[in-house]
CSV table of C-alpha atoms and ligand atoms in Angstrom, one decimal:
chain,number,residue,atom,x,y,z
A,1,MET,CA,71.4,18.7,-13.7
A,2,ILE,CA,70.6,15.2,-12.1
A,3,SER,CA,70.6,16.2,-7.5
A,4,GLY,CA,71.7,13.1,-5.1
A,5,ASN,CA,74.2,10.4,-5.0
A,6,VAL,CA,74.9,8.4,-8.7
A,7,ILE,CA,76.1,4.5,-8.7
A,8,ALA,CA,76.3,2.6,-11.8
A,9,ILE,CA,76.2,-1.0,-11.0
A,10,THR,CA,78.8,-2.7,-13.5
A,11,SER,CA,80.4,-5.2,-15.4
A,12,GLY,CA,82.7,-7.2,-18.0
A,13,LYS,CA,80.3,-9.7,-18.6
A,14,GLY,CA,76.7,-9.3,-19.4
A,15,GLY,CA,74.4,-11.3,-17.9
A,16,VAL,CA,76.2,-11.4,-13.8
A,17,GLY,CA,73.0,-10.1,-12.5
A,18,LYS,CA,73.4,-6.0,-13.0
A,19,SER,CA,69.9,-5.6,-13.6
A,20,THR,CA,69.0,-7.8,-11.0
A,21,VAL,CA,70.3,-5.8,-8.3
A,22,ALA,CA,70.2,-1.8,-9.9
A,23,VAL,CA,66.3,-2.7,-9.1
A,24,ASN,CA,66.0,-4.9,-6.0
A,25,LEU,CA,68.6,-2.7,-5.3
A,26,ALA,CA,67.0,0.7,-5.6
A,27,LEU,CA,63.7,-0.8,-4.4
A,28,ALA,CA,65.8,-1.4,-0.9
A,29,LEU,CA,67.6,1.8,-0.9
A,30,SER,CA,63.4,3.0,-1.4
A,31,ARG,CA,61.9,1.1,1.3
A,32,LEU,CA,64.6,3.3,3.8
A,33,ASN,CA,62.6,5.8,2.4
A,34,LYS,CA,64.7,7.0,0.1
A,35,ARG,CA,64.2,9.1,-3.3
A,36,VAL,CA,65.9,6.5,-6.0
A,37,ALA,CA,65.6,6.9,-10.0
A,38,ILE,CA,66.8,3.8,-11.7
A,39,MET,CA,68.2,4.7,-15.5
A,40,ASP,CA,68.9,1.8,-17.8
A,41,LEU,CA,71.1,3.0,-20.0
A,42,ASP,CA,71.7,-0.9,-21.6
A,43,ILE,CA,70.6,0.2,-25.0
A,44,TYR,CA,71.7,-2.8,-26.4
A,45,GLY,CA,69.1,-4.3,-23.9
A,46,PHE,CA,67.1,-2.5,-21.7
A,47,SER,CA,65.0,-4.7,-19.3
A,48,VAL,CA,64.0,-2.6,-17.2
A,49,PRO,CA,60.4,-1.6,-17.3
A,50,LYS,CA,60.0,-5.2,-18.2
A,51,MET,CA,61.4,-6.1,-14.8
A,52,LEU,CA,58.7,-3.6,-13.0
A,53,ASN,CA,56.4,-4.3,-15.3
A,54,ILE,CA,56.3,-0.7,-16.4
A,55,THR,CA,53.5,-0.6,-20.0
A,56,ASP,CA,53.1,4.0,-19.4
A,57,ARG,CA,55.2,5.3,-21.2
A,58,PRO,CA,57.1,9.9,-19.7
A,59,LYS,CA,55.3,12.1,-20.7
A,60,THR,CA,56.5,15.5,-21.8
A,61,ILE,CA,55.8,19.2,-21.0
A,62,ASN,CA,57.4,21.7,-22.4
A,63,ASN,CA,60.0,20.0,-23.7
A,64,LYS,CA,61.1,18.1,-20.6
A,65,ILE,CA,60.4,14.0,-20.0
A,66,ILE,CA,59.0,12.8,-16.5
A,67,PRO,CA,59.8,10.3,-15.7
A,68,VAL,CA,57.4,6.9,-15.6
A,69,GLY,CA,56.5,6.7,-11.2
A,70,SER,CA,56.5,2.6,-10.2
A,71,HIS,CA,56.8,1.1,-7.4
A,72,GLY,CA,57.8,4.4,-5.6
A,73,LEU,CA,61.2,5.0,-7.6
A,74,SER,CA,61.9,7.2,-10.8
A,75,VAL,CA,62.2,5.6,-13.9
A,76,MET,CA,63.7,6.0,-18.0
A,77,SER,CA,64.6,4.0,-19.8
A,78,THR,CA,66.4,3.5,-23.2
A,79,GLY,CA,63.6,1.4,-23.9
A,80,PHE,CA,60.9,3.7,-23.8
A,81,MET,CA,62.0,5.2,-26.7
A,82,VAL,CA,62.2,3.2,-29.6
A,83,PRO,CA,58.8,2.0,-30.4
A,84,GLY,CA,57.4,-0.9,-29.4
A,85,ASN,CA,60.7,-3.1,-28.4
A,86,SER,CA,62.7,-3.5,-31.5
A,87,PRO,CA,66.2,-3.3,-31.7
A,88,ILE,CA,67.7,-0.8,-32.9
A,89,VAL,CA,71.9,0.3,-34.1
A,90,TRP,CA,72.6,3.3,-31.9
A,91,ARG,CA,75.9,4.5,-32.9
A,92,GLY,CA,79.0,5.8,-30.3
A,93,PRO,CA,77.5,9.3,-30.9
A,94,MET,CA,73.9,8.5,-29.8
A,95,LEU,CA,73.8,7.2,-27.1
A,96,GLY,CA,75.7,10.2,-25.8
A,97,ARG,CA,73.1,12.1,-26.1
A,98,MET,CA,71.1,9.6,-25.1
A,99,VAL,CA,72.6,9.6,-21.9
A,100,GLU,CA,72.9,13.4,-21.2
A,101,HIS,CA,69.0,13.5,-22.5
A,102,PHE,CA,68.3,11.6,-18.8
A,103,PHE,CA,70.3,14.1,-17.2
A,104,LYS,CA,69.7,16.9,-18.9
A,105,ASP,CA,65.9,17.1,-20.3
A,106,VAL,CA,64.4,14.9,-17.0
A,107,ILE,CA,62.4,16.5,-14.8
A,108,TRP,CA,63.6,13.7,-11.8
A,109,GLY,CA,63.2,16.4,-8.7
A,110,GLN,CA,65.0,16.1,-5.3
A,111,LEU,CA,66.5,12.9,-5.1
A,112,ASP,CA,68.9,11.0,-3.0
A,113,TYR,CA,70.2,8.0,-5.5
A,114,VAL,CA,69.9,7.6,-8.6
A,115,ILE,CA,70.7,3.5,-9.6
A,116,LEU,CA,72.3,3.2,-13.3
A,117,ASP,CA,71.3,-0.4,-14.8
A,118,MET,CA,74.4,-0.2,-17.8
A,119,PRO,CA,75.6,-1.8,-20.2
A,120,PRO,CA,77.9,-4.9,-20.4
A,121,GLY,CA,81.5,-4.1,-21.2
A,122,THR,CA,83.3,-1.1,-21.1
A,123,GLY,CA,81.8,0.8,-24.7
A,124,ASP,CA,80.6,4.1,-25.1
A,125,VAL,CA,78.2,4.5,-22.2
A,126,ALA,CA,81.2,4.4,-19.5
A,127,LEU,CA,82.8,7.5,-21.5
A,128,ASP,CA,80.7,9.5,-21.8
A,129,LEU,CA,79.2,8.7,-18.0
A,130,ASN,CA,82.8,9.1,-17.5
A,131,HIS,CA,83.0,13.3,-18.3
A,132,MET,CA,79.4,13.8,-17.5
A,133,LEU,CA,79.5,12.4,-14.3
A,134,PRO,CA,83.2,12.3,-12.3
A,135,GLU,CA,81.1,11.6,-9.4
A,136,CYS,CA,79.7,8.7,-10.2
A,137,LYS,CA,80.5,5.6,-7.4
A,138,GLU,CA,80.3,2.3,-8.7
A,139,ILE,CA,79.4,-0.9,-7.9
A,140,ILE,CA,80.6,-3.8,-10.4
A,141,VAL,CA,79.2,-6.5,-10.6
A,142,THR,CA,80.3,-10.4,-10.4
A,143,THR,CA,79.8,-14.4,-10.1
A,144,PRO,CA,81.6,-15.7,-8.1
A,145,HIS,CA,83.6,-18.1,-11.1
A,146,PRO,CA,86.7,-17.4,-11.8
A,147,THR,CA,85.9,-16.3,-15.3
A,148,ALA,CA,83.4,-13.9,-14.5
A,149,THR,CA,85.6,-12.5,-12.2
A,150,HIS,CA,88.2,-12.2,-15.4
A,151,VAL,CA,86.9,-10.2,-17.5
A,152,ALA,CA,84.3,-7.8,-14.6
A,153,GLU,CA,87.5,-7.2,-13.2
A,154,ARG,CA,88.6,-5.2,-16.9
A,155,ALA,CA,85.0,-2.9,-15.5
A,156,GLY,CA,86.2,-2.3,-12.0
A,157,THR,CA,90.6,-1.2,-14.0
A,158,MET,CA,88.5,0.9,-16.4
A,159,ALA,CA,86.4,3.2,-13.1
A,160,GLN,CA,90.0,3.2,-11.9
A,161,ASN,CA,91.7,4.4,-14.0
A,162,THR,CA,88.9,7.5,-14.5
A,163,ASN,CA,88.9,7.9,-11.6
A,164,HIS,CA,85.7,7.1,-10.6
A,165,ASP,CA,84.9,6.0,-7.0
A,166,ILE,CA,84.2,2.0,-6.7
A,167,LEU,CA,82.1,1.9,-3.7
A,168,GLY,CA,82.1,-2.0,-3.7
A,169,VAL,CA,81.5,-6.0,-5.6
A,170,ILE,CA,79.1,-7.4,-5.2
A,171,GLU,CA,78.9,-10.8,-6.3
A,172,ASN,CA,75.5,-12.7,-7.1
A,173,MET,CA,74.7,-15.9,-7.8
A,174,ALA,CA,77.7,-17.1,-5.4
A,175,TYR,CA,76.0,-19.9,-4.2
A,176,PHE,CA,72.3,-21.6,-3.3
A,177,GLU,CA,70.6,-22.9,0.5
A,178,PRO,CA,67.7,-25.1,0.6
A,179,PRO,CA,65.2,-23.3,2.0
A,180,ILE,CA,65.2,-26.5,4.9
A,181,GLU,CA,65.6,-25.6,8.4
A,182,ASN,CA,69.8,-26.0,8.5
A,183,ALA,CA,69.9,-26.6,4.4
A,184,GLU,CA,73.8,-26.7,3.3
A,185,LYS,CA,75.1,-23.5,0.7
A,186,TYR,CA,76.2,-25.6,-2.7
A,187,TYR,CA,77.9,-23.8,-4.9
A,188,LEU,CA,77.2,-23.4,-8.0
A,189,PHE,CA,79.6,-21.7,-9.7
A,190,GLY,CA,82.6,-21.5,-7.2
A,191,LYS,CA,84.1,-19.6,-4.4
A,192,GLY,CA,86.2,-17.0,-3.6
A,193,GLY,CA,85.8,-14.9,-7.1
A,194,GLY,CA,84.1,-12.0,-5.8
A,195,GLU,CA,86.6,-11.3,-2.6
A,196,ALA,CA,89.6,-12.3,-5.4
A,197,LEU,CA,88.9,-9.0,-7.7
A,198,ALA,CA,87.7,-6.3,-4.8
A,199,LYS,CA,91.9,-6.9,-4.0
A,200,THR,CA,92.5,-6.7,-7.4
A,201,LEU,CA,90.6,-3.2,-7.3
A,202,GLU,CA,91.3,-2.4,-3.6
A,203,THR,CA,88.3,-2.6,-2.5
A,204,ASN,CA,85.4,-4.7,-0.1
A,205,VAL,CA,82.6,-6.9,-1.8
A,206,LEU,CA,79.6,-5.7,0.1
A,207,ALA,CA,77.8,-8.4,-0.5
A,208,SER,CA,77.8,-12.2,-1.5
A,209,LEU,CA,74.1,-12.5,-3.2
A,210,PRO,CA,72.6,-16.1,-3.1
A,211,MET,CA,70.2,-17.7,-6.0
A,212,ALA,CA,66.8,-16.8,-5.3
A,213,VAL,CA,64.6,-19.4,-4.7
A,214,PRO,CA,61.4,-20.6,-6.8
A,215,ASN,CA,58.1,-19.0,-5.6
A,216,GLU,CA,55.3,-22.0,-4.4
A,217,ASN,CA,54.2,-21.2,-8.4
A,218,GLY,CA,58.6,-23.1,-9.4
A,219,GLU,CA,58.6,-18.7,-10.2
A,220,VAL,CA,62.0,-17.5,-9.9
A,221,PRO,CA,61.0,-14.4,-8.9
A,222,ILE,CA,62.7,-11.0,-10.9
A,223,ILE,CA,62.4,-8.5,-7.6
A,224,TYR,CA,62.7,-9.7,-4.3
A,225,ASP,CA,59.7,-9.4,-2.3
A,226,GLU,CA,59.2,-9.9,1.5
A,227,THR,CA,58.2,-13.6,0.0
A,228,SER,CA,61.9,-13.9,-0.8
A,229,ASN,CA,64.9,-15.6,0.4
A,230,LEU,CA,67.3,-12.4,-1.1
A,231,PHE,CA,64.6,-9.8,0.2
A,232,PRO,CA,67.4,-9.3,3.6
A,233,HIS,CA,70.4,-9.0,1.8
A,234,TYR,CA,69.0,-6.2,-0.9
A,235,ASN,CA,67.7,-5.0,2.9
A,236,ASP,CA,71.2,-5.4,4.6
A,237,LEU,CA,73.2,-4.0,1.6
A,238,ALA,CA,70.4,-0.4,0.5
A,239,SER,CA,71.8,-0.4,4.8
A,240,GLN,CA,75.4,-0.7,3.7
A,241,ILE,CA,75.5,1.5,1.9
A,242,ASP,CA,73.6,4.3,2.6
A,243,ARG,CA,75.9,3.9,5.4
A,244,LEU,CA,78.9,5.1,3.3
A,245,PHE,CA,77.1,8.2,1.5
A,246,ILE,CA,76.2,9.0,5.5
A,247,LYS,CA,79.7,8.3,6.0
A,248,GLN,CA,81.4,10.3,3.2
A,249,ALA,CA,78.7,13.1,3.1
A,250,ALA,CA,80.3,13.4,7.1
A,251,ILE,CA,84.4,13.4,5.4
A,252,ASN,CA,83.3,16.5,3.2
B,301,ATP,N1,70.9,-13.8,-7.3
B,301,ATP,C1,70.2,-14.4,-8.1
B,301,ATP,N2,69.3,-15.5,-8.7
B,301,ATP,C2,69.1,-16.1,-9.4
B,301,ATP,N3,68.4,-15.6,-10.9
B,301,ATP,C3,68.7,-14.4,-10.7
B,301,ATP,C4,69.5,-13.8,-10.0
B,301,ATP,N4,70.8,-13.1,-10.6
B,301,ATP,C5,69.7,-12.5,-11.3
B,301,ATP,N5,69.2,-13.8,-12.5
B,301,ATP,C6,68.9,-14.3,-13.3
B,301,ATP,O1,69.6,-14.5,-14.2
B,301,ATP,C7,69.2,-13.9,-15.2
B,301,ATP,C8,70.4,-12.0,-16.0
B,301,ATP,O2,69.9,-11.1,-15.0
B,301,ATP,P1,70.0,-10.0,-15.7
B,301,ATP,O3,69.3,-9.6,-16.1
B,301,ATP,O4,69.7,-9.1,-13.9
B,301,ATP,O5,71.9,-9.4,-15.6
B,301,ATP,P2,72.6,-8.5,-16.6
B,301,ATP,O6,73.7,-8.5,-16.4
B,301,ATP,O7,71.5,-7.4,-16.9
B,301,ATP,O8,72.5,-8.8,-18.6
B,301,ATP,P3,72.6,-7.8,-19.3
B,301,ATP,O9,73.8,-8.1,-19.6
B,301,ATP,O10,72.0,-9.4,-20.6
B,301,ATP,O11,71.6,-6.7,-19.1
B,301,ATP,C9,68.6,-13.2,-14.8
B,301,ATP,O12,67.3,-14.6,-15.3
B,301,ATP,C10,67.9,-13.2,-14.4
B,301,ATP,O13,66.5,-12.8,-13.3
B,302,MG,MG1,71.0,-6.2,-17.8
């Protein structure tokens, strides 16, 4: 089985930034010298290999899989399991087998953190996960807009029903802050949605992350390095999460 603290990044709705949070949180934890794996369980729209620019495929030894190493992370993706970019129709039991496969047949080595990029919604994968990894913790990503929050709530309620601990809520794309001195914050998608969701789920807002500022070429980065306005936010988030687990380990 797999070692380390398992954190599932979920949301009720697509496109709120789950994969972005999963990858950048994994990288930020790795900057804290933690051994980190990222598992892309989004069968419908796997995106982690592309985000990390991975062209390699995992190797197998004696029917065991060696995850792909990238940016200091160990990576497995449902995308590695399909030829090319071809979309496939996954049926419930296949999803379950895939998740099981990733947990049982991959040689992960010793890990501190395992970050799971979940598909949108509360489908089969979430259910399988609840069954296989009762100790898995969840982070719910939402945008500050009340509608997005409403849907994210479902994911949270699901986590509660299955007794998964919710680590907290991340409000993504919370505001835009132009890269000038004394800039005003622009709350493009409304305000307060993260707080409201956290209150409903009886948890906290771990971070309220701004929009990524385009780089000098006008491109919006996907991975946030030290040149990005999001770099310090993710460093803070990773430290906060690491402290939560250290505290919890001390209690147990
Ligand atoms: N803070 C941010 N600032 C600017 N762009 C962002 C931010 N967070 C995410 N994005 C962009 O929003 C888009 C959706 O993000 P992402 O793919 O991470 O969402 P998702 O929830 O994983 O989506 P899906 O449900 O399709 O898997 C991407 O183009 C991503 O680069
Ligand atoms: Mg995604």
